[in-house]
PDB file of C-alpha atoms and ligand atoms in Angstrom:
ATOM      1  CA  MET A   1       0.184  25.690  38.251  1.00 34.00           C
ATOM      2  CA  VAL A   2       2.153  23.403  35.951  1.00 36.00           C
ATOM      3  CA  VAL A   3       0.492  23.245  32.567  1.00 34.00           C
ATOM      4  CA  ASP A   4       0.891  19.879  30.897  1.00 36.00           C
ATOM      5  CA  PRO A   5       2.386  20.849  27.537  1.00 35.00           C
ATOM      6  CA  PHE A   6       1.390  17.487  26.243  1.00 35.00           C
ATOM      7  CA  PRO A   7      -2.256  16.802  27.029  1.00 36.00           C
ATOM      8  CA  ARG A   8      -3.557  13.466  25.919  1.00 39.00           C
ATOM      9  CA  ARG A   9      -6.342  14.034  23.426  1.00 42.00           C
ATOM     10  CA  LEU A  10      -7.744  10.806  22.170  1.00 41.00           C
ATOM     11  CA  THR A  11     -11.106  11.321  20.603  1.00 43.00           C
ATOM     12  CA  ARG A  12     -13.420   8.410  21.156  1.00 43.00           C
ATOM     13  CA  SER A  13     -14.776   9.138  17.746  1.00 47.00           C
ATOM     14  CA  VAL A  14     -15.936   5.748  16.517  1.00 47.00           C
ATOM     15  CA  PRO A  15     -19.705   6.007  16.608  1.00 48.00           C
ATOM     16  CA  ALA A  16     -20.783   2.596  15.397  1.00 54.00           C
ATOM     17  CA  VAL A  17     -19.779  -1.020  15.065  1.00 57.00           C
ATOM     18  CA  PRO A  18     -17.267  -1.112  12.208  1.00 62.00           C
ATOM     19  CA  ASP A  19     -17.977  -3.224   9.140  1.00 68.00           C
ATOM     20  CA  VAL A  20     -15.433  -6.028   9.387  1.00 73.00           C
ATOM     21  CA  ASP A  21     -17.124  -8.212   6.764  1.00 82.00           C
ATOM     22  CA  ARG A  22     -15.640  -6.138   3.940  1.00 87.00           C
ATOM     23  CA  PRO A  23     -11.917  -5.647   3.413  1.00 91.00           C
ATOM     24  CA  SER A  24     -10.556  -2.174   4.075  1.00 89.00           C
ATOM     25  CA  SER A  25      -7.607  -0.372   2.560  1.00 90.00           C
ATOM     26  CA  ALA A  26      -6.179   0.384   6.013  1.00 91.00           C
ATOM     27  CA  ARG A  27      -6.239  -3.257   7.104  1.00 91.00           C
ATOM     28  CA  VAL A  28      -5.044  -4.687   3.786  1.00 93.00           C
ATOM     29  CA  TYR A  29      -2.183  -2.183   3.903  1.00 93.00           C
ATOM     30  CA  ASP A  30      -1.384  -3.345   7.453  1.00 91.00           C
ATOM     31  CA  PHE A  31      -1.319  -6.925   6.136  1.00 92.00           C
ATOM     32  CA  MET A  32       1.068  -5.877   3.333  1.00 92.00           C
ATOM     33  CA  LEU A  33       3.386  -4.263   5.870  1.00 90.00           C
ATOM     34  CA  GLY A  34       3.443  -7.368   8.063  1.00 89.00           C
ATOM     35  CA  GLY A  35       1.288  -5.910  10.845  1.00 87.00           C
ATOM     36  CA  THR A  36      -1.305  -7.733  12.926  1.00 85.00           C
ATOM     37  CA  SER A  37      -4.278  -5.323  12.812  1.00 83.00           C
ATOM     38  CA  HIS A  38      -6.333  -7.025  10.113  1.00 88.00           C
ATOM     39  CA  GLY A  39      -8.834  -9.850   9.700  1.00 88.00           C
ATOM     40  CA  ALA A  40      -9.351 -12.882   7.454  1.00 93.00           C
ATOM     41  CA  VAL A  41     -11.281 -10.880   4.863  1.00 94.00           C
ATOM     42  CA  ASP A  42      -8.376  -8.411   4.573  1.00 93.00           C
ATOM     43  CA  ARG A  43      -5.785 -11.202   4.299  1.00 94.00           C
ATOM     44  CA  ARG A  44      -7.835 -12.838   1.553  1.00 95.00           C
ATOM     45  CA  LEU A  45      -7.927  -9.674  -0.552  1.00 94.00           C
ATOM     46  CA  GLY A  46      -4.295  -8.899   0.281  1.00 95.00           C
ATOM     47  CA  ARG A  47      -3.240 -12.340  -0.990  1.00 95.00           C
ATOM     48  CA  GLU A  48      -5.289 -11.892  -4.165  1.00 94.00           C
ATOM     49  CA  MET A  49      -3.520  -8.580  -4.742  1.00 93.00           C
ATOM     50  CA  ILE A  50      -0.112 -10.139  -4.136  1.00 93.00           C
ATOM     51  CA  ASP A  51      -0.934 -12.985  -6.548  1.00 93.00           C
ATOM     52  CA  ALA A  52      -2.021 -10.515  -9.228  1.00 92.00           C
ATOM     53  CA  VAL A  53       0.661  -7.916  -8.544  1.00 89.00           C
ATOM     54  CA  PRO A  54       3.637  -9.362  -6.633  1.00 89.00           C
ATOM     55  CA  LEU A  55       5.211  -5.900  -6.370  1.00 89.00           C
ATOM     56  CA  VAL A  56       2.443  -4.566  -4.110  1.00 91.00           C
ATOM     57  CA  ILE A  57       4.442  -5.396  -0.996  1.00 91.00           C
ATOM     58  CA  PRO A  58       7.612  -3.595  -2.121  1.00 90.00           C
ATOM     59  CA  ILE A  59       5.407  -0.704  -3.282  1.00 91.00           C
ATOM     60  CA  ALA A  60       3.816  -0.465   0.186  1.00 91.00           C
ATOM     61  CA  ARG A  61       7.255  -0.615   1.803  1.00 90.00           C
ATOM     62  CA  GLU A  62       8.585   2.006  -0.601  1.00 91.00           C
ATOM     63  CA  ASN A  63       5.739   4.315   0.459  1.00 94.00           C
ATOM     64  CA  ARG A  64       6.467   3.670   4.135  1.00 93.00           C
ATOM     65  CA  SER A  65      10.127   4.400   3.607  1.00 93.00           C
ATOM     66  CA  PHE A  66       9.174   7.682   1.876  1.00 96.00           C
ATOM     67  CA  LEU A  67       7.023   8.566   4.921  1.00 97.00           C
ATOM     68  CA  ARG A  68      10.039   7.957   7.183  1.00 97.00           C
ATOM     69  CA  ARG A  69      12.378  10.135   5.113  1.00 97.00           C
ATOM     70  CA  VAL A  70       9.849  12.965   4.731  1.00 98.00           C
ATOM     71  CA  VAL A  71       8.801  13.114   8.372  1.00 98.00           C
ATOM     72  CA  THR A  72      12.445  13.053   9.498  1.00 98.00           C
ATOM     73  CA  TYR A  73      13.243  15.829   7.001  1.00 98.00           C
ATOM     74  CA  LEU A  74      10.298  17.975   8.105  1.00 98.00           C
ATOM     75  CA  VAL A  75      11.067  17.683  11.826  1.00 98.00           C
ATOM     76  CA  HIS A  76      14.668  18.718  11.115  1.00 98.00           C
ATOM     77  CA  ALA A  77      13.169  21.640   9.135  1.00 98.00           C
ATOM     78  CA  GLY A  78      11.285  22.777  12.258  1.00 98.00           C
ATOM     79  CA  ILE A  79       7.832  21.215  11.842  1.00 98.00           C
ATOM     80  CA  ASP A  80       6.749  19.974  15.259  1.00 98.00           C
ATOM     81  CA  GLN A  81       3.081  19.121  14.636  1.00 98.00           C
ATOM     82  CA  PHE A  82       1.520  16.933  11.970  1.00 98.00           C
ATOM     83  CA  LEU A  83      -1.915  16.294  10.535  1.00 98.00           C
ATOM     84  CA  ASP A  84      -1.686  12.796   9.050  1.00 98.00           C
ATOM     85  CA  LEU A  85      -4.664  12.342   6.714  1.00 98.00           C
ATOM     86  CA  GLY A  86      -5.605   8.807   5.687  1.00 97.00           C
ATOM     87  CA  SER A  87      -3.092   7.640   8.255  1.00 96.00           C
ATOM     88  CA  GLY A  88      -4.136   3.998   8.310  1.00 93.00           C
ATOM     89  CA  ILE A  89      -3.408   1.928  11.408  1.00 90.00           C
ATOM     90  CA  PRO A  90      -0.583   3.661  13.279  1.00 86.00           C
ATOM     91  CA  THR A  91       1.768   0.711  13.626  1.00 78.00           C
ATOM     92  CA  MET A  92       5.044  -0.294  12.014  1.00 72.00           C
ATOM     93  CA  GLY A  93       6.979   2.986  11.923  1.00 86.00           C
ATOM     94  CA  SER A  94       4.146   5.469  11.943  1.00 93.00           C
ATOM     95  CA  THR A  95       4.487   9.247  11.891  1.00 97.00           C
ATOM     96  CA  HIS A  96       4.757   9.928  15.645  1.00 96.00           C
ATOM     97  CA  GLU A  97       7.380   7.214  16.116  1.00 95.00           C
ATOM     98  CA  VAL A  98       9.504   8.513  13.256  1.00 97.00           C
ATOM     99  CA  ALA A  99       9.106  12.185  14.244  1.00 98.00           C
ATOM    100  CA  ARG A 100       9.894  11.598  17.908  1.00 97.00           C
ATOM    101  CA  ARG A 101      13.220  10.034  17.086  1.00 96.00           C
ATOM    102  CA  VAL A 102      14.223  13.594  16.157  1.00 98.00           C
ATOM    103  CA  ASP A 103      12.024  15.640  18.512  1.00 98.00           C
ATOM    104  CA  PRO A 104      10.246  13.767  21.331  1.00 97.00           C
ATOM    105  CA  GLU A 105       7.724  16.590  21.717  1.00 97.00           C
ATOM    106  CA  VAL A 106       6.203  16.352  18.246  1.00 98.00           C
ATOM    107  CA  ARG A 107       2.398  16.131  18.178  1.00 98.00           C
ATOM    108  CA  VAL A 108       0.528  14.073  15.632  1.00 97.00           C
ATOM    109  CA  ALA A 109      -3.196  14.127  14.829  1.00 97.00           C
ATOM    110  CA  TYR A 110      -4.077  10.996  12.883  1.00 96.00           C
ATOM    111  CA  VAL A 111      -7.228  11.038  10.753  1.00 97.00           C
ATOM    112  CA  ASP A 112      -8.777   8.143   8.890  1.00 95.00           C
ATOM    113  CA  VAL A 113     -12.187   7.335   7.458  1.00 93.00           C
ATOM    114  CA  ASP A 114     -11.901   3.632   8.282  1.00 90.00           C
ATOM    115  CA  LEU A 115     -13.646   2.827  11.558  1.00 87.00           C
ATOM    116  CA  VAL A 116     -11.511  -0.208  12.301  1.00 83.00           C
ATOM    117  CA  ALA A 117      -8.305   1.726  11.636  1.00 86.00           C
ATOM    118  CA  VAL A 118      -9.436   4.419  14.073  1.00 90.00           C
ATOM    119  CA  ALA A 119     -10.522   1.883  16.686  1.00 87.00           C
ATOM    120  CA  HIS A 120      -7.165   0.080  16.401  1.00 86.00           C
ATOM    121  CA  GLY A 121      -5.391   3.415  16.578  1.00 89.00           C
ATOM    122  CA  GLU A 122      -7.218   4.344  19.761  1.00 88.00           C
ATOM    123  CA  LEU A 123      -6.266   1.026  21.331  1.00 87.00           C
ATOM    124  CA  LEU A 124      -2.643   1.173  20.198  1.00 87.00           C
ATOM    125  CA  LEU A 125      -2.147   4.814  21.208  1.00 89.00           C
ATOM    126  CA  GLY A 126      -4.219   4.792  24.375  1.00 81.00           C
ATOM    127  CA  ASN A 127      -1.286   5.764  26.601  1.00 80.00           C
ATOM    128  CA  GLU A 128       0.541   7.985  24.155  1.00 90.00           C
ATOM    129  CA  LYS A 129       0.494  11.678  24.970  1.00 93.00           C
ATOM    130  CA  GLY A 130       0.497  14.291  22.225  1.00 96.00           C
ATOM    131  CA  VAL A 131      -1.172  11.965  19.727  1.00 96.00           C
ATOM    132  CA  SER A 132      -4.828  11.794  18.684  1.00 95.00           C
ATOM    133  CA  VAL A 133      -6.874   9.641  16.339  1.00 94.00           C
ATOM    134  CA  SER A 134      -9.972  11.037  14.652  1.00 94.00           C
ATOM    135  CA  TRP A 135     -12.566   9.424  12.483  1.00 94.00           C
ATOM    136  CA  ALA A 136     -13.173  11.787   9.579  1.00 95.00           C
ATOM    137  CA  ASP A 137     -13.290  11.985   5.814  1.00 96.00           C
ATOM    138  CA  LEU A 138     -10.385  14.007   4.444  1.00 97.00           C
ATOM    139  CA  THR A 139     -12.500  15.171   1.515  1.00 97.00           C
ATOM    140  CA  ARG A 140     -14.309  17.382   4.033  1.00 96.00           C
ATOM    141  CA  PRO A 141     -11.442  19.612   5.240  1.00 96.00           C
ATOM    142  CA  GLU A 142     -13.691  21.845   7.346  1.00 93.00           C
ATOM    143  CA  THR A 143     -14.902  18.812   9.333  1.00 94.00           C
ATOM    144  CA  VAL A 144     -11.353  17.521   9.753  1.00 97.00           C
ATOM    145  CA  LEU A 145     -10.005  20.882  10.875  1.00 96.00           C
ATOM    146  CA  GLU A 146     -12.810  21.230  13.427  1.00 95.00           C
ATOM    147  CA  ALA A 147     -12.503  17.686  14.831  1.00 95.00           C
ATOM    148  CA  PRO A 148     -11.694  17.832  18.582  1.00 94.00           C
ATOM    149  CA  GLY A 149      -8.805  15.420  18.056  1.00 94.00           C
ATOM    150  CA  VAL A 150      -7.289  18.009  15.725  1.00 97.00           C
ATOM    151  CA  THR A 151      -8.227  21.338  17.328  1.00 96.00           C
ATOM    152  CA  ASP A 152      -7.408  20.229  20.877  1.00 95.00           C
ATOM    153  CA  LEU A 153      -3.999  18.878  19.918  1.00 97.00           C
ATOM    154  CA  LEU A 154      -2.636  21.046  17.119  1.00 98.00           C
ATOM    155  CA  ASP A 155      -2.083  24.800  17.172  1.00 98.00           C
ATOM    156  CA  LEU A 156      -3.190  25.750  13.683  1.00 97.00           C
ATOM    157  CA  SER A 157      -1.949  29.327  14.142  1.00 97.00           C
ATOM    158  CA  ARG A 158       1.536  27.781  13.814  1.00 98.00           C
ATOM    159  CA  PRO A 159       3.027  25.789  10.900  1.00 98.00           C
ATOM    160  CA  VAL A 160       1.807  22.233  10.611  1.00 98.00           C
ATOM    161  CA  GLY A 161       2.885  19.352   8.386  1.00 98.00           C
ATOM    162  CA  VAL A 162      -0.077  18.087   6.346  1.00 98.00           C
ATOM    163  CA  LEU A 163       0.604  14.519   5.237  1.00 98.00           C
ATOM    164  CA  MET A 164      -1.337  12.622   2.566  1.00 98.00           C
ATOM    165  CA  PHE A 165       0.550   9.407   1.966  1.00 98.00           C
ATOM    166  CA  SER A 166      -0.931   6.887  -0.451  1.00 96.00           C
ATOM    167  CA  VAL A 167      -4.454   8.110   0.189  1.00 97.00           C
ATOM    168  CA  LEU A 168      -5.496  10.440  -2.628  1.00 98.00           C
ATOM    169  CA  GLN A 169      -5.879   7.496  -5.040  1.00 96.00           C
ATOM    170  CA  HIS A 170      -8.861   6.628  -2.843  1.00 95.00           C
ATOM    171  CA  VAL A 171     -10.453   9.980  -3.710  1.00 97.00           C
ATOM    172  CA  PRO A 172     -12.206   9.770  -7.087  1.00 95.00           C
ATOM    173  CA  ASP A 173     -12.128  12.650  -9.571  1.00 96.00           C
ATOM    174  CA  ALA A 174     -15.798  13.298  -8.769  1.00 96.00           C
ATOM    175  CA  GLN A 175     -14.685  14.384  -5.274  1.00 96.00           C
ATOM    176  CA  ASP A 176     -12.210  16.911  -6.703  1.00 97.00           C
ATOM    177  CA  PRO A 177      -8.926  15.830  -5.062  1.00 98.00           C
ATOM    178  CA  VAL A 178      -7.148  18.932  -6.445  1.00 98.00           C
ATOM    179  CA  GLY A 179      -9.699  21.190  -4.749  1.00 98.00           C
ATOM    180  CA  VAL A 180      -9.517  19.170  -1.525  1.00 98.00           C
ATOM    181  CA  VAL A 181      -5.733  19.556  -1.256  1.00 98.00           C
ATOM    182  CA  ALA A 182      -6.017  23.261  -2.124  1.00 98.00           C
ATOM    183  CA  ARG A 183      -8.472  23.783   0.750  1.00 98.00           C
ATOM    184  CA  TYR A 184      -6.001  22.337   3.279  1.00 98.00           C
ATOM    185  CA  VAL A 185      -3.208  24.484   1.837  1.00 98.00           C
ATOM    186  CA  SER A 186      -5.375  27.593   2.092  1.00 97.00           C
ATOM    187  CA  GLN A 187      -6.305  26.892   5.711  1.00 97.00           C
ATOM    188  CA  VAL A 188      -2.854  26.370   7.200  1.00 98.00           C
ATOM    189  CA  VAL A 189      -0.402  29.181   7.891  1.00 98.00           C
ATOM    190  CA  PRO A 190       2.609  30.030   5.690  1.00 98.00           C
ATOM    191  CA  GLY A 191       5.585  27.857   6.571  1.00 98.00           C
ATOM    192  CA  SER A 192       3.349  24.814   6.880  1.00 98.00           C
ATOM    193  CA  ALA A 193       4.373  21.772   4.857  1.00 98.00           C
ATOM    194  CA  LEU A 194       2.474  19.503   2.491  1.00 98.00           C
ATOM    195  CA  ALA A 195       3.726  16.010   1.670  1.00 98.00           C
ATOM    196  CA  VAL A 196       1.928  13.744  -0.779  1.00 98.00           C
ATOM    197  CA  SER A 197       2.505  10.307  -2.251  1.00 98.00           C
ATOM    198  CA  HIS A 198       0.129   8.926  -4.857  1.00 97.00           C
ATOM    199  CA  LEU A 199      -0.206   5.574  -6.624  1.00 94.00           C
ATOM    200  CA  SER A 200       1.177   6.051 -10.134  1.00 92.00           C
ATOM    201  CA  GLY A 201       0.458   2.938 -12.147  1.00 82.00           C
ATOM    202  CA  ASP A 202       3.631   3.629 -14.154  1.00 83.00           C
ATOM    203  CA  ASP A 203       5.628   0.529 -13.279  1.00 81.00           C
ATOM    204  CA  PRO A 204       5.390  -1.721 -16.348  1.00 84.00           C
ATOM    205  CA  ARG A 205       5.533  -4.771 -14.060  1.00 84.00           C
ATOM    206  CA  VAL A 206       2.396  -3.662 -12.191  1.00 85.00           C
ATOM    207  CA  ASP A 207      -0.962  -4.763 -13.568  1.00 88.00           C
ATOM    208  CA  VAL A 208      -2.820  -1.600 -12.599  1.00 88.00           C
ATOM    209  CA  ASP A 209      -6.106  -2.820 -14.049  1.00 91.00           C
ATOM    210  CA  ALA A 210      -5.993  -5.872 -11.766  1.00 91.00           C
ATOM    211  CA  LEU A 211      -5.181  -3.676  -8.779  1.00 89.00           C
ATOM    212  CA  GLN A 212      -8.055  -1.347  -9.599  1.00 91.00           C
ATOM    213  CA  THR A 213     -10.510  -4.190 -10.054  1.00 93.00           C
ATOM    214  CA  LEU A 214      -9.489  -5.869  -6.793  1.00 93.00           C
ATOM    215  CA  SER A 215      -9.664  -2.566  -4.909  1.00 91.00           C
ATOM    216  CA  GLY A 216     -13.315  -2.395  -5.962  1.00 90.00           C
ATOM    217  CA  ALA A 217     -13.933  -4.631  -2.921  1.00 91.00           C
ATOM    218  CA  TYR A 218     -13.186  -1.678  -0.606  1.00 89.00           C
ATOM    219  CA  PRO A 219     -16.290   0.095   0.735  1.00 83.00           C
ATOM    220  CA  ARG A 220     -15.246   3.261  -1.129  1.00 83.00           C
ATOM    221  CA  GLY A 221     -14.534   1.445  -4.362  1.00 85.00           C
ATOM    222  CA  GLU A 222     -11.677   1.327  -6.834  1.00 90.00           C
ATOM    223  CA  VAL A 223      -8.469   3.297  -6.512  1.00 93.00           C
ATOM    224  CA  THR A 224      -7.520   5.866  -9.175  1.00 95.00           C
ATOM    225  CA  PRO A 225      -3.841   5.894 -10.185  1.00 94.00           C
ATOM    226  CA  ARG A 226      -2.812   9.351 -11.448  1.00 95.00           C
ATOM    227  CA  SER A 227      -0.222  10.903 -13.727  1.00 93.00           C
ATOM    228  CA  GLY A 228       2.566  13.331 -12.905  1.00 94.00           C
ATOM    229  CA  ALA A 229       0.521  16.223 -14.324  1.00 95.00           C
ATOM    230  CA  GLU A 230      -2.407  15.307 -12.089  1.00 96.00           C
ATOM    231  CA  LEU A 231      -0.211  15.191  -8.979  1.00 97.00           C
ATOM    232  CA  ALA A 232       1.453  18.473 -10.010  1.00 97.00           C
ATOM    233  CA  ALA A 233      -1.986  20.108 -10.009  1.00 97.00           C
ATOM    234  CA  MET A 234      -2.583  18.847  -6.466  1.00 98.00           C
ATOM    235  CA  VAL A 235       0.614  20.355  -5.066  1.00 98.00           C
ATOM    236  CA  GLU A 236       0.439  23.568  -7.091  1.00 97.00           C
ATOM    237  CA  GLY A 237      -0.126  25.756  -4.024  1.00 96.00           C
ATOM    238  CA  VAL A 238       3.194  24.939  -2.333  1.00 98.00           C
ATOM    239  CA  ASP A 239       6.857  25.618  -3.094  1.00 98.00           C
ATOM    240  CA  LEU A 240       8.325  22.180  -3.690  1.00 98.00           C
ATOM    241  CA  VAL A 241      11.664  21.321  -2.119  1.00 98.00           C
ATOM    242  CA  ASP A 242      14.295  19.393  -4.067  1.00 98.00           C
ATOM    243  CA  PRO A 243      14.066  17.073  -5.892  1.00 97.00           C
ATOM    244  CA  GLY A 244      10.525  18.276  -6.719  1.00 98.00           C
ATOM    245  CA  LEU A 245       7.854  15.930  -7.999  1.00 97.00           C
ATOM    246  CA  VAL A 246       9.480  12.520  -8.478  1.00 95.00           C
ATOM    247  CA  TYR A 247       8.762   8.868  -7.798  1.00 94.00           C
ATOM    248  CA  ALA A 248       8.743   8.200  -4.046  1.00 94.00           C
ATOM    249  CA  ALA A 249      11.812   5.964  -4.279  1.00 92.00           C
ATOM    250  CA  GLN A 250      13.739   8.905  -5.788  1.00 93.00           C
ATOM    251  CA  TRP A 251      12.818  11.424  -3.095  1.00 96.00           C
ATOM    252  CA  ARG A 252      16.049  11.927  -1.119  1.00 95.00           C
ATOM    253  CA  PRO A 253      16.814   8.173  -1.011  1.00 91.00           C
ATOM    254  CA  GLU A 254      18.927   6.808   1.780  1.00 84.00           C
ATOM    255  CA  PRO A 255      22.272   5.307   0.789  1.00 78.00           C
ATOM    256  CA  ARG A 256      21.748   1.695  -0.283  1.00 69.00           C
ATOM    257  CA  ARG A 257      22.911  -0.811   2.322  1.00 61.00           C
ATOM    258  CA  SER A 258      25.357  -3.410   1.091  1.00 55.00           C
ATOM    259  CA  GLY A 259      23.584  -6.540  -0.063  1.00 57.00           C
ATOM    260  CA  GLN A 260      20.343  -4.640  -0.717  1.00 55.00           C
ATOM    261  CA  PRO A 261      18.934  -5.518  -4.161  1.00 54.00           C
ATOM    262  CA  GLU A 262      19.198  -2.699  -6.675  1.00 54.00           C
ATOM    263  CA  GLY A 263      16.443  -1.528  -8.972  1.00 53.00           C
ATOM    264  CA  GLU A 264      13.636  -3.540  -7.372  1.00 60.00           C
ATOM    265  CA  LEU A 265      11.373  -0.548  -7.468  1.00 63.00           C
ATOM    266  CA  CYS A 266      11.114   2.391  -9.731  1.00 73.00           C
ATOM    267  CA  CYS A 267       7.810   4.062  -9.729  1.00 85.00           C
ATOM    268  CA  GLY A 268       4.995   2.704  -7.550  1.00 89.00           C
ATOM    269  CA  HIS A 269       4.116   6.096  -6.095  1.00 93.00           C
ATOM    270  CA  ARG A 270       4.750   9.630  -7.256  1.00 95.00           C
ATOM    271  CA  ALA A 271       5.630  12.022  -4.467  1.00 97.00           C
ATOM    272  CA  ALA A 272       6.269  15.648  -3.622  1.00 98.00           C
ATOM    273  CA  VAL A 273       6.998  17.770  -0.553  1.00 98.00           C
ATOM    274  CA  GLY A 274       6.679  21.530  -0.268  1.00 98.00           C
ATOM    275  CA  PHE A 275       6.063  24.508   1.987  1.00 98.00           C
ATOM    276  CA  VAL A 276       3.162  26.932   1.963  1.00 98.00           C
ATOM    277  CA  PRO A 277       4.527  30.302   0.787  1.00 97.00           C
ATOM    278  CA  GLY A 278       4.041  33.521   2.784  1.00 91.00           C
TER     279      GLY A 278
HETATM  280  C1  LIG B 301      -2.868   2.723   1.618  1.00 57.63           C
HETATM  281  S1  LIG B 301      -3.387   3.303   3.192  1.00 57.63           S
HETATM  282  C2  LIG B 301      -2.088   4.465   3.542  1.00 57.63           C
HETATM  283  C3  LIG B 301      -1.791   4.601   5.014  1.00 57.63           C
HETATM  284  C4  LIG B 301      -0.734   5.627   5.390  1.00 57.63           C
HETATM  285  N1  LIG B 301      -1.077   6.965   4.950  1.00 57.63           N
HETATM  286  C5  LIG B 301       0.619   5.270   4.839  1.00 57.63           C
HETATM  287  O1  LIG B 301       1.010   5.804   3.802  1.00 57.63           O
HETATM  288  O2  LIG B 301       1.317   4.462   5.436  1.00 57.63           O
HETATM  289  C6  LIG B 301      -4.733   4.402   2.740  1.00 57.63           C
HETATM  290  C7  LIG B 301      -5.521   4.922   3.937  1.00 57.63           C
HETATM  291  O3  LIG B 301      -6.354   6.006   3.530  1.00 57.63           O
HETATM  292  C8  LIG B 301      -7.603   5.903   4.208  1.00 57.63           C
HETATM  293  N2  LIG B 301      -8.600   6.681   3.456  1.00 57.63           N
HETATM  294  C9  LIG B 301      -9.118   6.417   2.233  1.00 57.63           C
HETATM  295  N3  LIG B 301      -9.989   7.379   1.873  1.00 57.63           N
HETATM  296  C10 LIG B 301     -10.030   8.278   2.898  1.00 57.63           C
HETATM  297  C11 LIG B 301     -10.752   9.491   3.139  1.00 57.63           C
HETATM  298  N4  LIG B 301     -11.617   9.968   2.241  1.00 57.63           N
HETATM  299  N5  LIG B 301     -10.531  10.155   4.298  1.00 57.63           N
HETATM  300  C12 LIG B 301      -9.676   9.673   5.227  1.00 57.63           C
HETATM  301  N6  LIG B 301      -8.967   8.528   5.063  1.00 57.63           N
HETATM  302  C13 LIG B 301      -9.135   7.836   3.911  1.00 57.63           C
HETATM  303  C14 LIG B 301      -7.861   4.415   4.243  1.00 57.63           C
HETATM  304  O4  LIG B 301      -8.831   4.072   5.217  1.00 57.63           O
HETATM  305  C15 LIG B 301      -6.458   3.892   4.554  1.00 57.63           C
HETATM  306  O5  LIG B 301      -6.238   3.826   5.929  1.00 57.63           O
END
């Protein structure tokens, strides 16, 4: 019998009609990136954010570019399965597309708490083998790690890349983001990777207060920008690879193409990548 090494495991995990009357981070982010998976309410908030903080689009792109560099790096380092937490809508250069440019057999389990993001993901990835989309809250690691879309697709007895890109600012201090990250690190095997980017609020040109206030329109409320020390506490359980904890734009940047403007961004997100020690 030929065993399909690449079973399709799409969890039909959306239990209810999503709330499309309120803007969502996933859809506003899609709008910022120039995608098409968002509605009028998301565009309205996205435009308000751009008016208040014109750098939000370059900051979103900077984060996406960091995702591309990290995933490429990790696949070259031997990681062939990913758990992408707070993945958003998997369009516009998402993890499986980036990873499969290096290794076409990479598996990716996407997880997001936003019902519309998950529903869009299921539609977009309906024919894609080796990819799943699960509706779950990353602050409940046990639920995430038991979701069928995760357990059926990933082999958690082998190293896995745990990705948390631009999502932990959505987890308030009251939900203990440091403890949440530590639980994932403790539940994956040595050799697994952790990659995090986190809104910093350090760019003097970014009105963080305005961004926070506007993000209060999201169902889960305002984002929380965090300092370098706070991000360091989150990634304490892994051995960071060079260049350590830096701004996302400084993490192994690609050579600048000629004509590309210099110095547009400095510090929208902090970022770090490391491996779980043995
Ligand atoms: C700014 S987007 C980032 C998307 C993607 N990770 C990236 O970097 O391109 C933040 C995403 O995190 C999701 N999110 C926020 N809180 C979450 C939670 N507690 N559990 C899972 N996903 C969450 C949002 O729904 C949204 O899709």
